[in-house]
Short mmCIF file of N, CA and C in Angstrom, two decimals:
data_model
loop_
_atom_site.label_atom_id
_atom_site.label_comp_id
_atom_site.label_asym_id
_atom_site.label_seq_id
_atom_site.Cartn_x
_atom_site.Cartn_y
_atom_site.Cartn_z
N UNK A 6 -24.42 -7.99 13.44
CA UNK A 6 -24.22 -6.55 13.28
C UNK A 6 -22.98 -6.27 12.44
N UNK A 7 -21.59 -6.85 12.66
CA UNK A 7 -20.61 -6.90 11.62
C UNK A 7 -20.90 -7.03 10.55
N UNK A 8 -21.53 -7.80 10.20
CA UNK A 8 -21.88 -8.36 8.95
C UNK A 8 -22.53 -7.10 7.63
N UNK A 9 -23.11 -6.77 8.59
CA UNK A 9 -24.38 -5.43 8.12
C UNK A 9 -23.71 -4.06 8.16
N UNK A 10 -22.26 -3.87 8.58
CA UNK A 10 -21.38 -2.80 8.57
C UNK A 10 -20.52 -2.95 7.99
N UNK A 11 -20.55 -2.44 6.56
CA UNK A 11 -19.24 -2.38 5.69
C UNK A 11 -18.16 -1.97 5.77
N UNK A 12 -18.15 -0.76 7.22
CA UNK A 12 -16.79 -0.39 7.43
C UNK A 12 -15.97 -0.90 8.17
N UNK A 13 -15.90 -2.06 8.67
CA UNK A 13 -15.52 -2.73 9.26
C UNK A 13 -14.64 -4.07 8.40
N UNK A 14 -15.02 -3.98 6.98
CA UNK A 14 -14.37 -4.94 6.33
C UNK A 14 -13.17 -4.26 5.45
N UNK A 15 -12.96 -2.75 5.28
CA UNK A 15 -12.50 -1.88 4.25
C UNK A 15 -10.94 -2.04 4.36
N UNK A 16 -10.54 -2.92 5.56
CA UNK A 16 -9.07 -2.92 5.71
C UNK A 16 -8.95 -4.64 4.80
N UNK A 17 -8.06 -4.40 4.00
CA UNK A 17 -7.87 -5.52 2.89
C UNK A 17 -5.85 -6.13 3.31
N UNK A 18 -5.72 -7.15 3.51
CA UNK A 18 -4.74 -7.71 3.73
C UNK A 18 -3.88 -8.90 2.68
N UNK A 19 -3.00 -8.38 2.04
CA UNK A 19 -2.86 -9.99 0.85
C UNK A 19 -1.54 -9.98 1.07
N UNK A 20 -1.52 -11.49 1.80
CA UNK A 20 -0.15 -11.79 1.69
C UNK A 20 -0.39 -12.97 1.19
N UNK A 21 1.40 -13.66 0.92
CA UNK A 21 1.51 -14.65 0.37
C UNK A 21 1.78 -16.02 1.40
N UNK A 22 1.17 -15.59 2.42
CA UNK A 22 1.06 -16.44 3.68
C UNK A 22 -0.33 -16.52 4.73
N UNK A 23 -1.45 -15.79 3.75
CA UNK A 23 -2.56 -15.13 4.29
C UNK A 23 -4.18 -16.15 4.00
N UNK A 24 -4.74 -15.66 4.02
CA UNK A 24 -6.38 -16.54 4.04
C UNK A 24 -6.55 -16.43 2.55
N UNK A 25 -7.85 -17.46 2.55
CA UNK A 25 -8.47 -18.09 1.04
C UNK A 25 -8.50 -17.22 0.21
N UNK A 26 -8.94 -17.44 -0.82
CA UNK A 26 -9.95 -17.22 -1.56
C UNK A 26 -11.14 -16.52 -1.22
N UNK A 27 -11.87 -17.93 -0.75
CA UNK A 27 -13.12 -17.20 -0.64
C UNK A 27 -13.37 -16.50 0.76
N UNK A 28 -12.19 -16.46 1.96
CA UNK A 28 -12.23 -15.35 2.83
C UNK A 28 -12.50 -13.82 2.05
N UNK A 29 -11.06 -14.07 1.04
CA UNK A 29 -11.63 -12.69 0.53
C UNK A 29 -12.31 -12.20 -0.08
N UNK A 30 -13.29 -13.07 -1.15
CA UNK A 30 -14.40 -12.63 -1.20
C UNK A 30 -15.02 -12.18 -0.74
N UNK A 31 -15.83 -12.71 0.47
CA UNK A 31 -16.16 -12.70 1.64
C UNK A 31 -16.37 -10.71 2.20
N UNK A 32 -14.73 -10.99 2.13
CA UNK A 32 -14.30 -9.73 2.90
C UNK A 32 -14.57 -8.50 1.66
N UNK A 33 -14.42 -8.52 0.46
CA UNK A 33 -14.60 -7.71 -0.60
C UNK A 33 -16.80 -7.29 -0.27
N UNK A 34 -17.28 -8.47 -0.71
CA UNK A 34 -18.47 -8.55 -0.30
C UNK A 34 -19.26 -7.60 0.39
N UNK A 35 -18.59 -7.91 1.91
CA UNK A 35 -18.79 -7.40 3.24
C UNK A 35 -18.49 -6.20 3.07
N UNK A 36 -17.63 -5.32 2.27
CA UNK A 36 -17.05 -4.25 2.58
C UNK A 36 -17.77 -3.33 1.53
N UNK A 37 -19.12 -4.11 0.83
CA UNK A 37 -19.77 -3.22 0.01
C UNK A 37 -19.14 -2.22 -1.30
N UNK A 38 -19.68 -1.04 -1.29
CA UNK A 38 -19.21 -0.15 -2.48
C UNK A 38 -17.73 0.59 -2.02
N UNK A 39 -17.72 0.64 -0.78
CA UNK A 39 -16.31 1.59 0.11
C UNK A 39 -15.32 1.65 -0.35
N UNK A 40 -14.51 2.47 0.03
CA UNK A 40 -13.07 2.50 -0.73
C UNK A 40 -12.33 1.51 0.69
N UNK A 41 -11.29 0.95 -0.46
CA UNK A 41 -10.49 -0.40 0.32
C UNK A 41 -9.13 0.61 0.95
N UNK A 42 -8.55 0.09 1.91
CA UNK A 42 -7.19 0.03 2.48
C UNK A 42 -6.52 -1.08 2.08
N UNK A 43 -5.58 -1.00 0.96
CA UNK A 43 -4.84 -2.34 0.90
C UNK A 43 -3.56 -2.74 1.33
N UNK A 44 -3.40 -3.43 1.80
CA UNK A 44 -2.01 -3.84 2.55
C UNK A 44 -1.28 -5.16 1.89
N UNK A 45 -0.36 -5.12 1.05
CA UNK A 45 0.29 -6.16 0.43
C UNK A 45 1.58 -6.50 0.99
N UNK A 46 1.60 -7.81 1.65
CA UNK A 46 2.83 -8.59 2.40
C UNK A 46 3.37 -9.17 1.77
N UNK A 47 4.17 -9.30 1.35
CA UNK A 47 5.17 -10.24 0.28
C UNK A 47 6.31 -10.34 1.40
N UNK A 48 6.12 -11.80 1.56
CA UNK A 48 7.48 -12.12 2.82
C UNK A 48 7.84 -13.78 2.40
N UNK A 49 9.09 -13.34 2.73
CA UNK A 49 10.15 -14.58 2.24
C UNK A 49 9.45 -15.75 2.74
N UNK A 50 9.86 -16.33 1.69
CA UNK A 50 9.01 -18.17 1.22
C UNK A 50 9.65 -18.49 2.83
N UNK A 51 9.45 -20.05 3.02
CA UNK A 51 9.85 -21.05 4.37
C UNK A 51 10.57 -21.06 3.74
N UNK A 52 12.08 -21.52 4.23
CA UNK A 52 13.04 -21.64 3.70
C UNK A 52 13.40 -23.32 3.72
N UNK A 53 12.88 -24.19 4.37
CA UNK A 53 12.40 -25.50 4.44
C UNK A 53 12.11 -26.00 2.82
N UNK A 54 10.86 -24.83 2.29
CA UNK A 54 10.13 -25.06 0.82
C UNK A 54 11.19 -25.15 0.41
N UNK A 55 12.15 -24.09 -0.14
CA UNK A 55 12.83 -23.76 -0.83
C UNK A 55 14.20 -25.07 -0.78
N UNK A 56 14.75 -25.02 0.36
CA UNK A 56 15.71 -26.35 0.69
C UNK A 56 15.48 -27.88 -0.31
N UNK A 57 13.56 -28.15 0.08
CA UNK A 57 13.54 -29.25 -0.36
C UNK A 57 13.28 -28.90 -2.23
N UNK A 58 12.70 -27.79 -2.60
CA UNK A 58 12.90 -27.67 -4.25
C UNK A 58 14.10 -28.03 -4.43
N UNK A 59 15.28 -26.91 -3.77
CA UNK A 59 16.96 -27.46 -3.93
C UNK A 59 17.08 -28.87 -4.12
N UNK A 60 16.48 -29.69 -3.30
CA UNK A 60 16.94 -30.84 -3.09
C UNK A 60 16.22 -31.82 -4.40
N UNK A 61 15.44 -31.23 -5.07
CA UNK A 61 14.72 -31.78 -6.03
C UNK A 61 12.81 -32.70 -5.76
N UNK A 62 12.45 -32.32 -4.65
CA UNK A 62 11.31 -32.45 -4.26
C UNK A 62 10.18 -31.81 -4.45
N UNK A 63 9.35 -31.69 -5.06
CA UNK A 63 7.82 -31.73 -5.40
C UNK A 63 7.23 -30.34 -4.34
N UNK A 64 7.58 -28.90 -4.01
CA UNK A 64 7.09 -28.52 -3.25
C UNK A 64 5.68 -27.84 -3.95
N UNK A 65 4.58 -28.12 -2.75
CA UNK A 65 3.03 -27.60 -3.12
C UNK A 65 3.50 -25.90 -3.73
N UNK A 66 2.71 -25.55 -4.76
CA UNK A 66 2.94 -23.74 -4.77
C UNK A 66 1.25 -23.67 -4.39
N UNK A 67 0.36 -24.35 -3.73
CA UNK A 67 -0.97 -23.89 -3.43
C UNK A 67 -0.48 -22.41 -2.89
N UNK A 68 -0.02 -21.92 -1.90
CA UNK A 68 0.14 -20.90 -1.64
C UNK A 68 0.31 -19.88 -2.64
N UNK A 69 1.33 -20.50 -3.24
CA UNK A 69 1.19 -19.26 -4.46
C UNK A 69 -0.08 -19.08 -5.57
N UNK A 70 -0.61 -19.67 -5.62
CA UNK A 70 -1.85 -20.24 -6.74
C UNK A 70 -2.61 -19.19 -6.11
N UNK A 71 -2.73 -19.62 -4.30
CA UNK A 71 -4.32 -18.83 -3.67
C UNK A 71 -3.63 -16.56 -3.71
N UNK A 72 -2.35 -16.77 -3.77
CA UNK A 72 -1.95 -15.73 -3.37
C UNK A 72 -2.39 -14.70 -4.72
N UNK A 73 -2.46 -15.71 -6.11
CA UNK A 73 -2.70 -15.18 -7.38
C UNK A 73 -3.84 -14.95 -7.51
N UNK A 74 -4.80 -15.71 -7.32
CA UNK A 74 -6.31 -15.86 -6.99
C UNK A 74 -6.32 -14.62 -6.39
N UNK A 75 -5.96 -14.25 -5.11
CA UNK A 75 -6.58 -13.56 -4.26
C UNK A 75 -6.19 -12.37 -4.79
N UNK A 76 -4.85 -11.98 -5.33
CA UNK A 76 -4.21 -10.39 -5.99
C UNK A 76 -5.52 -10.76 -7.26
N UNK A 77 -6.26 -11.24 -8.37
CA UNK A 77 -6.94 -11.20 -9.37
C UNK A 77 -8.63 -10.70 -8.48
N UNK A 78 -8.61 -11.07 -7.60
CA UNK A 78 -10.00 -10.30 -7.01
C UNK A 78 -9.69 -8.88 -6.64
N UNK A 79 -8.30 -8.71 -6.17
CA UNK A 79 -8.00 -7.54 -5.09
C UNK A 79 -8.25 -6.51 -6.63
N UNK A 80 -7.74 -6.83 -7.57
CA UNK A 80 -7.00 -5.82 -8.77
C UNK A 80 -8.47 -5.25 -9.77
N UNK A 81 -9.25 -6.45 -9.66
CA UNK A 81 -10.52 -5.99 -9.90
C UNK A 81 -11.22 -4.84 -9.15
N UNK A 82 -10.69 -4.81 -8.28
CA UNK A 82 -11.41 -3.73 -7.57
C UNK A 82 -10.37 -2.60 -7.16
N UNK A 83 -9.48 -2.54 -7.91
CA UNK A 83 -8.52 -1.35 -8.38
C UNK A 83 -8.93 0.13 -7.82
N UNK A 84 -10.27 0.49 -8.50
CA UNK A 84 -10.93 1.47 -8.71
C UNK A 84 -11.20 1.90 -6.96
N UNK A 85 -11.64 0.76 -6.08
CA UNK A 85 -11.98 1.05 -4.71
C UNK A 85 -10.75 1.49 -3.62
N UNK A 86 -9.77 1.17 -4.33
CA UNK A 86 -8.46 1.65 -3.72
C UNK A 86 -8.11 2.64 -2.95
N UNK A 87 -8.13 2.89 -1.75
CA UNK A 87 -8.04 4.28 -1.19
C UNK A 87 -6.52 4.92 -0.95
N UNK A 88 -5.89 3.44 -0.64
CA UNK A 88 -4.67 3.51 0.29
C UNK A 88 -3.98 1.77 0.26
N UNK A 89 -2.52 2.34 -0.27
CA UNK A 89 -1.83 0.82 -0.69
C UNK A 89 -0.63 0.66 0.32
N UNK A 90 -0.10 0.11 0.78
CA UNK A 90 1.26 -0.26 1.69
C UNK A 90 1.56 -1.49 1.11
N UNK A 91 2.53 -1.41 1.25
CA UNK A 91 3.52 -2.68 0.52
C UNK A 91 4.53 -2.98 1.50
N UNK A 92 4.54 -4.41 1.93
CA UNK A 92 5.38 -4.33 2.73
C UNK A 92 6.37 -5.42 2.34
N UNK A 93 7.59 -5.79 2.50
CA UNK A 93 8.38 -6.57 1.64
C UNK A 93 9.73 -7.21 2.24
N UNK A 94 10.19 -8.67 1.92
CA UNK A 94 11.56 -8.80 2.74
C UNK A 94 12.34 -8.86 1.58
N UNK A 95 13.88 -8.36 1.79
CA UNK A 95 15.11 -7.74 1.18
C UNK A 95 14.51 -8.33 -0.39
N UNK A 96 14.58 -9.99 0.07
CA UNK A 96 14.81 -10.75 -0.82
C UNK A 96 13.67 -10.61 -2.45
N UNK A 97 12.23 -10.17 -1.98
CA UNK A 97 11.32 -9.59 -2.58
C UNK A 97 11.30 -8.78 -3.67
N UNK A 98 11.88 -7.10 -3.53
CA UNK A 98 11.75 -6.77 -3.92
C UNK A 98 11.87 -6.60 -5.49
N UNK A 99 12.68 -6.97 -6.09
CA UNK A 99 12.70 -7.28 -7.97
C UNK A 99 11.39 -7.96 -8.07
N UNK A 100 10.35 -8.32 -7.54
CA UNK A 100 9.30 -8.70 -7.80
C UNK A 100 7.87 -8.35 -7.34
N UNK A 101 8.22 -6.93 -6.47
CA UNK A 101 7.10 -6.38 -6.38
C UNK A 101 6.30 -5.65 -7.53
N UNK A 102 6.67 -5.00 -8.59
CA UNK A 102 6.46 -4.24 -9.83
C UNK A 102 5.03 -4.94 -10.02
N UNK A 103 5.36 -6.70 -10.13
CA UNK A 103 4.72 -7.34 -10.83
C UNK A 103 2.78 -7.60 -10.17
N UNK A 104 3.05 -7.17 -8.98
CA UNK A 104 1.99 -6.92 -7.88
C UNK A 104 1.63 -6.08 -7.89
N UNK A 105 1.90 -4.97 -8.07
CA UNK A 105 0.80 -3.32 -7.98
C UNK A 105 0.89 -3.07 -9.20
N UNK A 106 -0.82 -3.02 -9.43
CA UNK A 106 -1.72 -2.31 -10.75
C UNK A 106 -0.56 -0.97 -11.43
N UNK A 107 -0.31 -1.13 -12.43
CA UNK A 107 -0.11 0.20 -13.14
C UNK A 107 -0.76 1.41 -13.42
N UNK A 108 -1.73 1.41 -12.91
CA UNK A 108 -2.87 2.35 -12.88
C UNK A 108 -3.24 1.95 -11.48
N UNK A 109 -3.19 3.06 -10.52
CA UNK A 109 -3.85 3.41 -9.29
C UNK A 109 -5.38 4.39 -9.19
N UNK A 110 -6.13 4.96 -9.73
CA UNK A 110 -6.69 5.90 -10.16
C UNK A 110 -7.59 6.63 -8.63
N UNK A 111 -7.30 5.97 -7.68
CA UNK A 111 -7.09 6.70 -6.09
C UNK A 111 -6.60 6.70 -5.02
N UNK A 112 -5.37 5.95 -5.38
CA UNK A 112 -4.55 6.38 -4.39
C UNK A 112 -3.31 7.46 -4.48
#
């Protein structure tokens, strides 16, 4: 029955600590023609990651890769946009700009 109710998928979540790819497909899919709720989390890296880059170690950016992936599906569907929140730690912000569409055309 979820499956078969699109309004149930219309709340959209992208963080940079959040599910696949193809979750969000998935969830885009599921949520049919509807207008989206988007919620963008941008929250400070592990600080572990960051330590061992300092230290000169090899850290994975998969996270960041899927986080790009997943903002290139979200942005495609621009147009379905109802409602955006941004949510952000201190350290973030000089780099939110680069995350929300320059053109909103409904929210």
């Amino acid at each position: 029955i979820a499956e078969s109710t699109p309004g149930l998928w219309t709340f959209i979540i992208l963080s940079n600590k959040a599910i696949s790819q193809d979750a969000m497909k998935r969830r885009l899919e599921l949520s049919g023609n509807l207008p989206l709720n988007v919620s963008m989390r941008l929250l400070r890296k592990e600080p572990d990651n960051e330590y061992m880059a300092y230290l000169g170690h090899n850290v994975s950016n998969s996270n960041d890769q899927s986080f790009c992936q997943m903002h290139a599906l979200l942005v495609d569907q621009v147009s379905r946009w109802k409602t955006l929140r941004v949510e952000a730690t201190v350290e973030v912000p000089s780099k939110i700009r680069q995350w929300i569409p320059s053109e909103l055309p409904n929210v």
